[in-house]
Amino acid sequence: MAGSFGIVGVLYLLLSFYLVQGRIFGGSQHNQMKRPISPRFKGWSPTEICCPQSMGELPWVVALMDERNHYFGGGSLISADVVLTGAFITKNKTLDQIFVRAGEWSFKITTERYPHVQVGIRKIVRHPAFCVNSGANNVALLFLERPLRLAPHIQTICMPPSNRNFDLRRCIVSGWGKHNTRATRFMKVMKKIEVTVVKNPECQARMQLAHGDNFLLDESLMCAGGELGKDSCTGDGGFPLACPLKEDPERYEQAGIVNWGVGCGQKDIPAVYTSVAKLRGWIDQEIARNQMGYQPKYG
């Protein structure tokens, strides 16, 4: 198969990345936030990337807005003044072109019971080994101009220890990205999707079917999904993959960051995420350098 990859394989690879550019590339810290009680996941259709979530249900999720107040990606609140996101979606942005919106749920409603809060950033730190071609080390930290006041709809998510294994766990990915590849606009209400974490060897084998035998999944990455119609999609870059703790299913920690994929919601083709556990050392190191009084807390 490797010998037949050739020009056709290269073109397919480029097309695959093009389709998902919006995903990859298209208080107390880590307090083991308990997700508010809410209905479980609703049904889904192969034409939809699943389900709108309830207001305040995922309080660690933040939207990233540009200087024109247009949505372009997302992240997670890991401390009152630090957001974890992807390096790719911030790579062409300056400090005055990124604003963090916390506590948001619906872009079409302006009279929510708990209003969102929007704040600028004072510093961007991107992983120095980020590789745009493979998505390796696709992670960045946004340091806010001021700490956010935590509230029922604005909370931090717990971070996993560096040795945490999420294989085969059912987890949640969210965002305002497109509901499928045919959509022309981003969603107005935040969606949530339940996906299963795929073991890296299995993910690499599935990806080689699409990209050829030469494809290698970087050790900084992980995979989840592969169920028809259930996936992150274009515009979901930077959003968290959150998994319930085994010992307390109402508490969540962040397993991954939406990175890249082949289309959206294709059967047997999982999406690729940046592994937070694998990059926990770098994250703690950079926060310690840039935030006063930081003391990491584990799940």
mmCIF file of C-alpha atoms in Angstrom:
data_model
loop_
_atom_site.group_PDB
_atom_site.id
_atom_site.type_symbol
_atom_site.label_atom_id
_atom_site.label_comp_id
_atom_site.label_asym_id
_atom_site.label_seq_id
_atom_site.Cartn_x
_atom_site.Cartn_y
_atom_site.Cartn_z
ATOM 1 C CA MET A 1 0.000 0.000 0.000
ATOM 2 C CA ALA A 2 2.850 2.368 0.769
ATOM 3 C CA GLY A 3 4.133 2.027 -2.786
ATOM 4 C CA SER A 4 0.753 3.001 -4.214
ATOM 5 C CA PHE A 5 0.290 6.044 -1.981
ATOM 6 C CA GLY A 6 2.007 8.385 -4.477
ATOM 7 C CA ILE A 7 0.457 11.533 -5.881
ATOM 8 C CA VAL A 8 -3.141 10.406 -5.305
ATOM 9 C CA GLY A 9 -2.451 9.795 -1.628
ATOM 10 C CA VAL A 10 -0.785 13.169 -1.210
ATOM 11 C CA LEU A 11 -3.730 14.929 -2.867
ATOM 12 C CA TYR A 12 -6.162 13.066 -0.615
ATOM 13 C CA LEU A 13 -4.155 14.032 2.446
ATOM 14 C CA LEU A 14 -4.163 17.699 1.453
ATOM 15 C CA LEU A 15 -7.890 17.584 0.765
ATOM 16 C CA SER A 16 -8.582 15.934 4.108
ATOM 17 C CA PHE A 17 -6.748 18.669 5.988
ATOM 18 C CA TYR A 18 -8.507 21.320 3.923
ATOM 19 C CA LEU A 19 -11.928 19.990 4.875
ATOM 20 C CA VAL A 20 -11.240 20.338 8.587
ATOM 21 C CA GLN A 21 -9.193 23.530 8.769
ATOM 22 C CA GLY A 22 -11.655 25.127 11.160
ATOM 23 C CA ARG A 23 -11.239 22.179 13.484
ATOM 24 C CA ILE A 24 -7.512 21.814 13.605
ATOM 25 C CA PHE A 25 -6.280 24.262 12.443
ATOM 26 C CA GLY A 26 -10.218 24.574 11.836
ATOM 27 C CA GLY A 27 -11.376 30.881 41.748
ATOM 28 C CA SER A 28 -9.357 27.788 42.360
ATOM 29 C CA GLN A 29 -7.346 26.050 39.722
ATOM 30 C CA HIS A 30 -8.356 22.623 38.407
ATOM 31 C CA ASN A 31 -11.082 22.223 41.003
ATOM 32 C CA GLN A 32 -12.543 18.994 39.598
ATOM 33 C CA MET A 33 -15.631 20.865 38.516
ATOM 34 C CA LYS A 34 -18.849 18.966 39.040
ATOM 35 C CA ARG A 35 -21.047 19.261 35.964
ATOM 36 C CA PRO A 36 -24.519 20.562 36.859
ATOM 37 C CA ILE A 37 -27.208 17.903 36.772
ATOM 38 C CA SER A 38 -28.920 17.885 33.374
ATOM 39 C CA PRO A 39 -30.555 15.492 30.905
ATOM 40 C CA ARG A 40 -28.240 12.944 29.365
ATOM 41 C CA PHE A 41 -27.402 12.899 25.661
ATOM 42 C CA LYS A 42 -30.282 13.079 23.227
ATOM 43 C CA GLY A 43 -30.675 11.082 20.048
ATOM 44 C CA TRP A 44 -28.805 11.969 16.897
ATOM 45 C CA SER A 45 -29.164 11.832 13.136
ATOM 46 C CA PRO A 46 -26.411 10.998 10.607
ATOM 47 C CA THR A 47 -27.033 14.432 9.075
ATOM 48 C CA GLU A 48 -26.369 16.235 12.350
ATOM 49 C CA ILE A 49 -23.316 16.325 14.600
ATOM 50 C CA CYS A 50 -25.522 15.709 17.625
ATOM 51 C CA CYS A 51 -26.921 17.738 20.322
ATOM 52 C CA PRO A 52 -27.286 21.282 21.616
ATOM 53 C CA GLN A 53 -26.271 21.409 25.256
ATOM 54 C CA SER A 54 -28.140 23.034 28.136
ATOM 55 C CA MET A 55 -27.220 26.469 29.447
ATOM 56 C CA GLY A 56 -24.389 26.294 31.993
ATOM 57 C CA GLU A 57 -23.965 22.542 31.531
ATOM 58 C CA LEU A 58 -20.281 22.774 30.521
ATOM 59 C CA PRO A 59 -19.101 25.851 32.457
ATOM 60 C CA TRP A 60 -15.409 25.408 31.638
ATOM 61 C CA VAL A 61 -15.933 25.929 27.894
ATOM 62 C CA VAL A 62 -15.004 29.341 26.446
ATOM 63 C CA ALA A 63 -15.480 30.858 22.999
ATOM 64 C CA LEU A 64 -12.677 32.762 21.278
ATOM 65 C CA MET A 65 -13.763 35.965 19.545
ATOM 66 C CA ASP A 66 -11.766 38.197 17.203
ATOM 67 C CA GLU A 67 -11.475 41.998 17.172
ATOM 68 C CA ARG A 68 -14.728 42.227 15.182
ATOM 69 C CA ASN A 69 -16.471 40.092 17.802
ATOM 70 C CA HIS A 70 -16.678 37.134 15.422
ATOM 71 C CA TYR A 71 -16.348 33.605 16.790
ATOM 72 C CA PHE A 72 -13.342 31.628 15.488
ATOM 73 C CA GLY A 73 -12.644 28.791 17.932
ATOM 74 C CA GLY A 74 -12.658 27.754 21.537
ATOM 75 C CA GLY A 75 -10.797 26.661 24.614
ATOM 76 C CA SER A 76 -11.189 25.661 28.238
ATOM 77 C CA LEU A 77 -10.799 27.599 31.463
ATOM 78 C CA ILE A 78 -8.131 25.780 33.490
ATOM 79 C CA SER A 79 -7.557 28.605 35.971
ATOM 80 C CA ALA A 80 -9.424 31.838 36.659
ATOM 81 C CA ASP A 81 -7.024 33.658 34.348
ATOM 82 C CA VAL A 82 -5.707 30.929 32.004
ATOM 83 C CA VAL A 83 -7.322 29.337 28.936
ATOM 84 C CA LEU A 84 -6.050 26.152 27.271
ATOM 85 C CA THR A 85 -6.514 26.032 23.484
ATOM 86 C CA GLY A 86 -4.797 25.054 20.231
ATOM 87 C CA ALA A 87 -1.682 26.631 18.748
ATOM 88 C CA PHE A 88 -2.998 26.563 15.184
ATOM 89 C CA ILE A 89 -6.107 28.680 15.663
ATOM 90 C CA THR A 90 -4.056 31.387 17.412
ATOM 91 C CA LYS A 91 -0.955 31.281 15.224
ATOM 92 C CA ASN A 92 -1.856 34.304 13.075
ATOM 93 C CA LYS A 93 -3.478 36.278 15.896
ATOM 94 C CA THR A 94 -2.040 39.120 17.965
ATOM 95 C CA LEU A 95 -3.031 40.043 21.518
ATOM 96 C CA ASP A 96 -5.571 42.605 20.358
ATOM 97 C CA GLN A 97 -7.226 40.072 18.031
ATOM 98 C CA ILE A 98 -8.252 37.494 20.655
ATOM 99 C CA PHE A 99 -10.955 37.861 23.292
ATOM 100 C CA VAL A 100 -12.136 35.116 25.645
ATOM 101 C CA ARG A 101 -15.881 34.803 26.199
ATOM 102 C CA ALA A 102 -16.807 32.704 29.239
ATOM 103 C CA GLY A 103 -20.263 31.631 30.321
ATOM 104 C CA GLU A 104 -21.634 31.722 26.782
ATOM 105 C CA TRP A 105 -24.277 29.297 25.578
ATOM 106 C CA SER A 106 -26.278 30.840 22.740
ATOM 107 C CA PHE A 107 -24.996 33.497 20.357
ATOM 108 C CA LYS A 108 -28.575 34.376 19.408
ATOM 109 C CA ILE A 109 -29.869 35.104 22.925
ATOM 110 C CA THR A 110 -28.859 38.333 24.682
ATOM 111 C CA THR A 111 -31.062 38.001 27.773
ATOM 112 C CA GLU A 112 -29.652 34.860 29.379
ATOM 113 C CA ARG A 113 -30.182 34.412 33.103
ATOM 114 C CA TYR A 114 -26.425 34.278 33.613
ATOM 115 C CA PRO A 115 -24.744 36.719 31.204
ATOM 116 C CA HIS A 116 -21.452 35.857 29.559
ATOM 117 C CA VAL A 117 -18.220 37.674 30.403
ATOM 118 C CA GLN A 118 -15.699 38.751 27.767
ATOM 119 C CA VAL A 119 -12.091 39.649 28.541
ATOM 120 C CA GLY A 120 -8.921 40.370 26.570
ATOM 121 C CA ILE A 121 -5.611 38.554 26.897
ATOM 122 C CA ARG A 122 -2.205 39.791 27.990
ATOM 123 C CA LYS A 123 -0.040 36.962 26.666
ATOM 124 C CA ILE A 124 -0.105 34.009 24.261
ATOM 125 C CA VAL A 125 2.259 31.061 24.771
ATOM 126 C CA ARG A 126 2.351 28.461 21.995
ATOM 127 C CA HIS A 127 4.217 25.162 22.163
ATOM 128 C CA PRO A 128 7.587 25.704 20.441
ATOM 129 C CA ALA A 129 7.471 22.243 18.819
ATOM 130 C CA PHE A 130 4.033 22.672 17.237
ATOM 131 C CA CYS A 131 3.990 21.100 13.752
ATOM 132 C CA VAL A 132 1.293 22.333 11.398
ATOM 133 C CA ASN A 133 1.610 19.311 9.074
ATOM 134 C CA SER A 134 0.972 16.605 11.677
ATOM 135 C CA GLY A 135 -0.802 18.594 14.390
ATOM 136 C CA ALA A 136 1.852 17.495 16.907
ATOM 137 C CA ASN A 137 2.027 19.643 20.060
ATOM 138 C CA ASN A 138 -0.956 21.710 18.925
ATOM 139 C CA VAL A 139 -1.453 23.533 22.218
ATOM 140 C CA ALA A 140 -1.375 27.113 23.448
ATOM 141 C CA LEU A 141 -2.057 29.016 26.665
ATOM 142 C CA LEU A 142 -3.907 32.329 26.810
ATOM 143 C CA PHE A 143 -3.236 34.462 29.887
ATOM 144 C CA LEU A 144 -6.157 36.786 30.576
ATOM 145 C CA GLU A 145 -5.926 40.498 31.335
ATOM 146 C CA ARG A 146 -7.729 39.836 34.611
ATOM 147 C CA PRO A 147 -9.000 36.766 36.471
ATOM 148 C CA LEU A 148 -12.596 35.810 35.820
ATOM 149 C CA ARG A 149 -15.015 35.749 38.719
ATOM 150 C CA LEU A 150 -16.189 32.149 38.975
ATOM 151 C CA ALA A 151 -19.940 31.576 38.979
ATOM 152 C CA PRO A 152 -22.381 28.712 38.362
ATOM 153 C CA HIS A 153 -21.905 29.089 34.594
ATOM 154 C CA ILE A 154 -18.183 29.973 34.672
ATOM 155 C CA GLN A 155 -15.901 27.338 36.220
ATOM 156 C CA THR A 156 -12.524 25.703 35.674
ATOM 157 C CA ILE A 157 -11.996 22.119 34.522
ATOM 158 C CA CYS A 158 -9.663 19.689 36.236
ATOM 159 C CA MET A 159 -6.403 18.698 34.537
ATOM 160 C CA PRO A 160 -5.282 15.044 34.297
ATOM 161 C CA PRO A 161 -1.997 13.752 35.681
ATOM 162 C CA SER A 162 0.643 13.027 33.059
ATOM 163 C CA ASN A 163 0.117 9.255 33.335
ATOM 164 C CA ARG A 164 -3.661 9.283 32.872
ATOM 165 C CA ASN A 165 -4.965 6.813 30.272
ATOM 166 C CA PHE A 166 -8.379 7.554 28.776
ATOM 167 C CA ASP A 167 -8.564 4.582 26.387
ATOM 168 C CA LEU A 168 -12.146 3.438 25.680
ATOM 169 C CA ARG A 169 -13.656 6.103 27.952
ATOM 170 C CA ARG A 170 -16.867 7.868 26.932
ATOM 171 C CA CYS A 171 -16.180 11.607 26.908
ATOM 172 C CA ILE A 172 -17.751 14.899 25.827
ATOM 173 C CA VAL A 173 -16.588 17.297 23.129
ATOM 174 C CA SER A 174 -18.342 20.615 22.604
ATOM 175 C CA GLY A 175 -18.237 23.809 20.573
ATOM 176 C CA TRP A 176 -20.073 26.116 18.197
ATOM 177 C CA GLY A 177 -18.495 24.667 15.051
ATOM 178 C CA LYS A 178 -20.499 23.473 12.054
ATOM 179 C CA HIS A 179 -22.942 20.610 12.599
ATOM 180 C CA ASN A 180 -21.682 18.845 9.469
ATOM 181 C CA THR A 181 -19.409 19.457 6.481
ATOM 182 C CA ARG A 182 -22.289 20.728 4.354
ATOM 183 C CA ALA A 183 -23.237 23.502 6.763
ATOM 184 C CA THR A 184 -22.406 27.040 5.657
ATOM 185 C CA ARG A 185 -22.469 28.625 9.114
ATOM 186 C CA PHE A 186 -21.341 27.885 12.637
ATOM 187 C CA MET A 187 -23.957 26.863 15.202
ATOM 188 C CA LYS A 188 -25.661 29.491 17.349
ATOM 189 C CA VAL A 189 -26.160 27.224 20.369
ATOM 190 C CA MET A 190 -23.259 25.252 21.811
ATOM 191 C CA LYS A 191 -23.388 21.569 20.899
ATOM 192 C CA LYS A 192 -22.142 18.600 22.886
ATOM 193 C CA ILE A 193 -21.220 15.190 21.545
ATOM 194 C CA GLU A 194 -20.433 11.975 23.396
ATOM 195 C CA VAL A 195 -17.513 10.095 21.832
ATOM 196 C CA THR A 196 -15.329 7.134 22.778
ATOM 197 C CA VAL A 197 -11.557 7.476 23.148
ATOM 198 C CA VAL A 198 -9.773 5.191 20.666
ATOM 199 C CA LYS A 199 -6.471 3.509 21.514
ATOM 200 C CA ASN A 200 -3.582 5.107 19.623
ATOM 201 C CA PRO A 201 -2.481 1.918 17.775
ATOM 202 C CA GLU A 202 -6.041 1.384 16.541
ATOM 203 C CA CYS A 203 -6.332 5.050 15.552
ATOM 204 C CA GLN A 204 -3.093 4.909 13.596
ATOM 205 C CA ALA A 205 -4.277 1.788 11.758
ATOM 206 C CA ARG A 206 -7.547 3.479 10.802
ATOM 207 C CA MET A 207 -5.752 6.634 9.666
ATOM 208 C CA GLN A 208 -3.367 4.599 7.522
ATOM 209 C CA LEU A 209 -6.362 3.324 5.571
ATOM 210 C CA ALA A 210 -7.099 6.942 4.628
ATOM 211 C CA HIS A 211 -3.595 8.405 4.425
ATOM 212 C CA GLY A 212 -1.378 5.447 3.529
ATOM 213 C CA ASP A 213 1.014 3.224 5.448
ATOM 214 C CA ASN A 214 3.476 6.065 6.014
ATOM 215 C CA PHE A 215 1.091 7.896 8.342
ATOM 216 C CA LEU A 216 2.359 8.053 11.932
ATOM 217 C CA LEU A 217 0.347 9.400 14.860
ATOM 218 C CA ASP A 218 2.574 11.646 16.963
ATOM 219 C CA GLU A 219 2.920 10.701 20.638
ATOM 220 C CA SER A 220 1.466 14.084 21.654
ATOM 221 C CA LEU A 221 -1.863 13.120 20.064
ATOM 222 C CA MET A 222 -4.860 10.942 20.918
ATOM 223 C CA CYS A 223 -8.059 9.988 19.101
ATOM 224 C CA ALA A 224 -11.772 9.772 19.829
ATOM 225 C CA GLY A 225 -14.918 9.115 17.835
ATOM 226 C CA GLY A 226 -15.470 7.133 14.665
ATOM 227 C CA GLU A 227 -19.243 6.851 15.121
ATOM 228 C CA LEU A 228 -21.450 7.989 12.264
ATOM 229 C CA GLY A 229 -22.702 11.545 12.772
ATOM 230 C CA LYS A 230 -21.023 12.095 16.154
ATOM 231 C CA ASP A 231 -17.915 14.253 15.933
ATOM 232 C CA SER A 232 -16.345 17.650 16.374
ATOM 233 C CA CYS A 233 -16.295 19.569 13.109
ATOM 234 C CA THR A 234 -15.103 22.686 11.278
ATOM 235 C CA GLY A 235 -14.915 25.593 13.733
ATOM 236 C CA ASP A 236 -14.429 23.439 16.854
ATOM 237 C CA GLY A 237 -10.640 23.872 16.973
ATOM 238 C CA GLY A 238 -9.276 24.359 20.496
ATOM 239 C CA PHE A 239 -12.296 23.046 22.374
ATOM 240 C CA PRO A 240 -11.851 20.507 25.197
ATOM 241 C CA LEU A 241 -12.519 16.777 25.217
ATOM 242 C CA ALA A 242 -13.787 16.274 28.780
ATOM 243 C CA CYS A 243 -14.050 12.892 30.510
ATOM 244 C CA PRO A 244 -15.863 11.993 33.741
ATOM 245 C CA LEU A 245 -13.725 10.678 36.567
ATOM 246 C CA LYS A 246 -14.223 6.957 37.139
ATOM 247 C CA GLU A 247 -14.537 7.442 40.896
ATOM 248 C CA ASP A 248 -16.983 10.354 40.539
ATOM 249 C CA PRO A 249 -18.836 10.491 37.192
ATOM 250 C CA GLU A 250 -20.205 13.977 37.936
ATOM 251 C CA ARG A 251 -16.674 15.420 37.945
ATOM 252 C CA TYR A 252 -14.725 16.030 34.748
ATOM 253 C CA GLU A 253 -11.119 16.400 33.672
ATOM 254 C CA GLN A 254 -9.770 17.423 30.288
ATOM 255 C CA ALA A 255 -8.363 14.616 28.168
ATOM 256 C CA GLY A 256 -7.802 16.406 24.872
ATOM 257 C CA ILE A 257 -7.994 19.502 22.682
ATOM 258 C CA VAL A 258 -9.817 19.393 19.324
ATOM 259 C CA ASN A 259 -7.063 19.208 16.691
ATOM 260 C CA TRP A 260 -7.884 17.739 13.246
ATOM 261 C CA GLY A 261 -9.857 15.103 11.415
ATOM 262 C CA VAL A 262 -10.945 13.656 8.079
ATOM 263 C CA GLY A 263 -14.280 15.284 7.332
ATOM 264 C CA CYS A 264 -16.767 15.174 10.221
ATOM 265 C CA GLY A 265 -18.663 12.259 11.711
ATOM 266 C CA GLN A 266 -17.451 9.557 9.329
ATOM 267 C CA LYS A 267 -17.920 5.972 10.454
ATOM 268 C CA ASP A 268 -14.744 4.237 11.679
ATOM 269 C CA ILE A 269 -12.599 7.370 11.224
ATOM 270 C CA PRO A 270 -11.904 9.003 14.602
ATOM 271 C CA ALA A 271 -10.934 12.623 15.107
ATOM 272 C CA VAL A 272 -7.482 13.565 16.366
ATOM 273 C CA TYR A 273 -7.007 15.503 19.599
ATOM 274 C CA THR A 274 -3.996 16.948 21.384
ATOM 275 C CA SER A 275 -3.355 14.841 24.511
ATOM 276 C CA VAL A 276 -3.433 17.056 27.598
ATOM 277 C CA ALA A 277 -1.874 14.376 29.815
ATOM 278 C CA LYS A 278 1.088 13.977 27.451
ATOM 279 C CA LEU A 279 1.698 17.749 27.519
ATOM 280 C CA ARG A 280 0.918 18.311 31.192
ATOM 281 C CA GLY A 281 4.574 18.996 32.016
ATOM 282 C CA TRP A 282 4.839 21.777 29.427
ATOM 283 C CA ILE A 283 1.513 23.290 30.511
ATOM 284 C CA ASP A 284 2.512 23.457 34.188
ATOM 285 C CA GLN A 285 5.946 24.806 33.339
ATOM 286 C CA GLU A 286 4.575 27.670 31.238
ATOM 287 C CA ILE A 287 1.869 28.593 33.725
ATOM 288 C CA ALA A 288 4.448 28.658 36.530
ATOM 289 C CA ARG A 289 6.536 31.053 34.446
ATOM 290 C CA ASN A 290 3.678 33.369 33.622
ATOM 291 C CA GLN A 291 1.217 33.265 36.499
ATOM 292 C CA MET A 292 1.883 34.272 40.089
ATOM 293 C CA GLY A 293 0.967 31.776 42.794
ATOM 294 C CA TYR A 294 0.062 28.908 40.468
ATOM 295 C CA GLN A 295 -0.233 25.506 42.174
ATOM 296 C CA PRO A 296 -1.451 22.709 39.879
ATOM 297 C CA LYS A 297 -4.187 20.423 41.142
ATOM 298 C CA TYR A 298 -4.768 16.976 39.716
ATOM 299 C CA GLY A 299 -7.883 14.958 39.090
#
